[in-house]
């Protein structure tokens, strides 16, 4: 009965809303639009707000907001609003020349001054750009000029991050807060009902080739089975975040194509290293050795190759350690490590420390990525075998950063994207900064890692960058501030109505301008 009701619910959610619930509405249709078909995209990720620092990943994916440059499928910089760029011999002054004739969605001209103002607001937020050592940010002629206090090897990568998206002056109120999403992309906002729905239409004054798709809707569906049902019923044209268990069923549907692509995302176990349970390396090593990664990858993810040997997957290039052995499970060794840390089994088999405290912890996760609760249950059983009692708490995506900030998180199971900035260094710098971060380490600092990352920030020579990245990855592998469980692949169900779908492994764009309607 539940399965039959889902398509009807989806249809209601996807239907046009004359009065959006919050934030923004733009009246009028795309000028000259003839084809009224609407491309329907369903995914698990909520719209975090209007500001690019919080909701920008959706606005760039949907082609509403653009950055000065972007990354291709290999992570290399490609021009977007900036048609070219250059840097001086010292690596300190960068010039980005804007394309001529650019327009914002409100019709105003895209000037270097407007771009600079938008970037300055990004610097004030917790964006990737805020980490760059900027000395000055100016507009000169057609150029945006960025001057650095010291060389910063990933400047192009952080400028490609969604937090560096360029908005029109009218997008901001007098206090500098975003009041409307007015970008430059091939699609403009029709309505936003955050956090669940975004409707866009083709922007006729876009600088690039005119897209065939005139209208599109982005809808959030939190339950994996609901997303699968929407794909099966034809209520969605593109469905992201498929549960591995449902993929075999969807592949048997002749009306669907299911496509997968490896992505730089890892399911990791975040630990509170200030806790009495995980403060010592032997305790973390014991948890690591208790995990049956091969079993999790084969049974729950339906792909044994996803068992993680380390934090960064093969597609991250210099960051991946090629000579590590396959992950193994060693319960006797795990028990011995815990004994060396002072833990002894109680009468019920659960470990106790010298003060008699039971090794009982809460593992927090969320269902945005549908496999995470199942992995959490598997870890609960596997840790029980070494005397660790785990309670699983399944909540919202925001729970892990919230519990990190108030210091009460014990274990967090999450899916971490290491290409939010096209160079993994951008995410690594944030996640493993002193003390850690919301989606990285917690209460952990390593001077050797800090030194390697600091050198990597300034390094330009490929050989030096590779050596430093390998060193950083080796430290993370040895010290286990977070424990990798499984790598990821992005699975997308594509409906019969749409063709020319390209999947971005960096999850920065849905490539809507490249899509075409399939002939009836």
PDB file of C-alpha atoms in Angstrom, residues 75 128 131-133 150-158 161 264 311-312 316-320 416-433 437 449-460 464-466 468-473 476 506:
ATOM      1  CA  UNK A  75      39.475  18.244 -11.853  1.00  0.00           C
ATOM      2  CA  UNK A 128      36.551  27.505   0.872  1.00  0.00           C
ATOM      3  CA  UNK A 131      40.963  30.075   3.768  1.00  0.00           C
ATOM      4  CA  UNK A 132      42.935  31.716   0.961  1.00  0.00           C
ATOM      5  CA  UNK A 133      45.618  34.183   2.171  1.00  0.00           C
ATOM      6  CA  UNK A 150      51.757  34.059   0.025  1.00  0.00           C
ATOM      7  CA  UNK A 151      51.439  31.444  -2.732  1.00  0.00           C
ATOM      8  CA  UNK A 152      48.270  29.372  -2.449  1.00  0.00           C
ATOM      9  CA  UNK A 153      48.383  26.365  -4.743  1.00  0.00           C
ATOM     10  CA  UNK A 154      44.657  25.664  -4.789  1.00  0.00           C
ATOM     11  CA  UNK A 155      43.309  29.165  -5.476  1.00  0.00           C
ATOM     12  CA  UNK A 156      41.753  28.054  -8.787  1.00  0.00           C
ATOM     13  CA  UNK A 157      40.133  25.088  -7.056  1.00  0.00           C
ATOM     14  CA  UNK A 158      38.551  27.160  -4.277  1.00  0.00           C
ATOM     15  CA  UNK A 161      33.737  25.856  -5.252  1.00  0.00           C
ATOM     16  CA  UNK A 264      35.682  11.027  -4.481  1.00  0.00           C
ATOM     17  CA  UNK A 311      40.583   7.511   3.352  1.00  0.00           C
ATOM     18  CA  UNK A 312      41.053   8.805  -0.212  1.00  0.00           C
ATOM     19  CA  UNK A 316      42.016  11.260  -6.018  1.00  0.00           C
ATOM     20  CA  UNK A 317      45.358  10.683  -7.748  1.00  0.00           C
ATOM     21  CA  UNK A 318      48.316  11.900  -5.693  1.00  0.00           C
ATOM     22  CA  UNK A 319      46.383  11.426  -2.447  1.00  0.00           C
ATOM     23  CA  UNK A 320      45.838   7.696  -2.922  1.00  0.00           C
ATOM     24  CA  UNK A 416      32.190  12.789   3.107  1.00  0.00           C
ATOM     25  CA  UNK A 417      32.781  14.370  -0.300  1.00  0.00           C
ATOM     26  CA  UNK A 418      36.482  15.128  -0.848  1.00  0.00           C
ATOM     27  CA  UNK A 419      35.840  17.092  -4.040  1.00  0.00           C
ATOM     28  CA  UNK A 420      33.705  19.940  -2.726  1.00  0.00           C
ATOM     29  CA  UNK A 421      36.813  21.812  -3.790  1.00  0.00           C
ATOM     30  CA  UNK A 422      38.090  20.093  -6.980  1.00  0.00           C
ATOM     31  CA  UNK A 423      41.502  19.587  -5.355  1.00  0.00           C
ATOM     32  CA  UNK A 424      41.153  17.296  -2.266  1.00  0.00           C
ATOM     33  CA  UNK A 425      43.532  19.585  -0.382  1.00  0.00           C
ATOM     34  CA  UNK A 426      40.712  22.121  -0.058  1.00  0.00           C
ATOM     35  CA  UNK A 427      38.615  19.695   2.003  1.00  0.00           C
ATOM     36  CA  UNK A 428      41.554  18.103   3.838  1.00  0.00           C
ATOM     37  CA  UNK A 429      42.725  21.520   5.051  1.00  0.00           C
ATOM     38  CA  UNK A 430      39.304  22.125   6.601  1.00  0.00           C
ATOM     39  CA  UNK A 431      38.622  18.643   7.964  1.00  0.00           C
ATOM     40  CA  UNK A 432      41.998  18.192   9.647  1.00  0.00           C
ATOM     41  CA  UNK A 433      42.776  21.708  10.773  1.00  0.00           C
ATOM     42  CA  UNK A 437      35.892  20.439  11.946  1.00  0.00           C
ATOM     43  CA  UNK A 449      50.277  16.596   9.195  1.00  0.00           C
ATOM     44  CA  UNK A 450      49.950  20.328   9.806  1.00  0.00           C
ATOM     45  CA  UNK A 451      53.479  20.868   8.491  1.00  0.00           C
ATOM     46  CA  UNK A 452      52.888  18.744   5.383  1.00  0.00           C
ATOM     47  CA  UNK A 453      49.625  20.556   4.589  1.00  0.00           C
ATOM     48  CA  UNK A 454      51.199  23.972   5.108  1.00  0.00           C
ATOM     49  CA  UNK A 455      53.950  23.120   2.637  1.00  0.00           C
ATOM     50  CA  UNK A 456      51.388  21.689   0.226  1.00  0.00           C
ATOM     51  CA  UNK A 457      49.391  24.940   0.296  1.00  0.00           C
ATOM     52  CA  UNK A 458      52.371  26.770  -1.198  1.00  0.00           C
ATOM     53  CA  UNK A 459      53.894  24.019  -3.355  1.00  0.00           C
ATOM     54  CA  UNK A 460      53.617  24.384  -7.137  1.00  0.00           C
ATOM     55  CA  UNK A 464      56.722  18.080  -4.526  1.00  0.00           C
ATOM     56  CA  UNK A 465      52.933  18.196  -4.353  1.00  0.00           C
ATOM     57  CA  UNK A 466      52.684  14.448  -4.905  1.00  0.00           C
ATOM     58  CA  UNK A 468      53.500  15.909   0.321  1.00  0.00           C
ATOM     59  CA  UNK A 469      50.037  14.537  -0.515  1.00  0.00           C
ATOM     60  CA  UNK A 470      51.329  10.986  -0.079  1.00  0.00           C
ATOM     61  CA  UNK A 471      52.859  11.934   3.273  1.00  0.00           C
ATOM     62  CA  UNK A 472      49.602  13.498   4.463  1.00  0.00           C
ATOM     63  CA  UNK A 473      47.597  10.437   3.422  1.00  0.00           C
ATOM     64  CA  UNK A 476      45.883   9.942   8.259  1.00  0.00           C
ATOM     65  CA  UNK A 506      32.663  15.996  -8.692  1.00  0.00           C
TER      66      UNK A 506
END
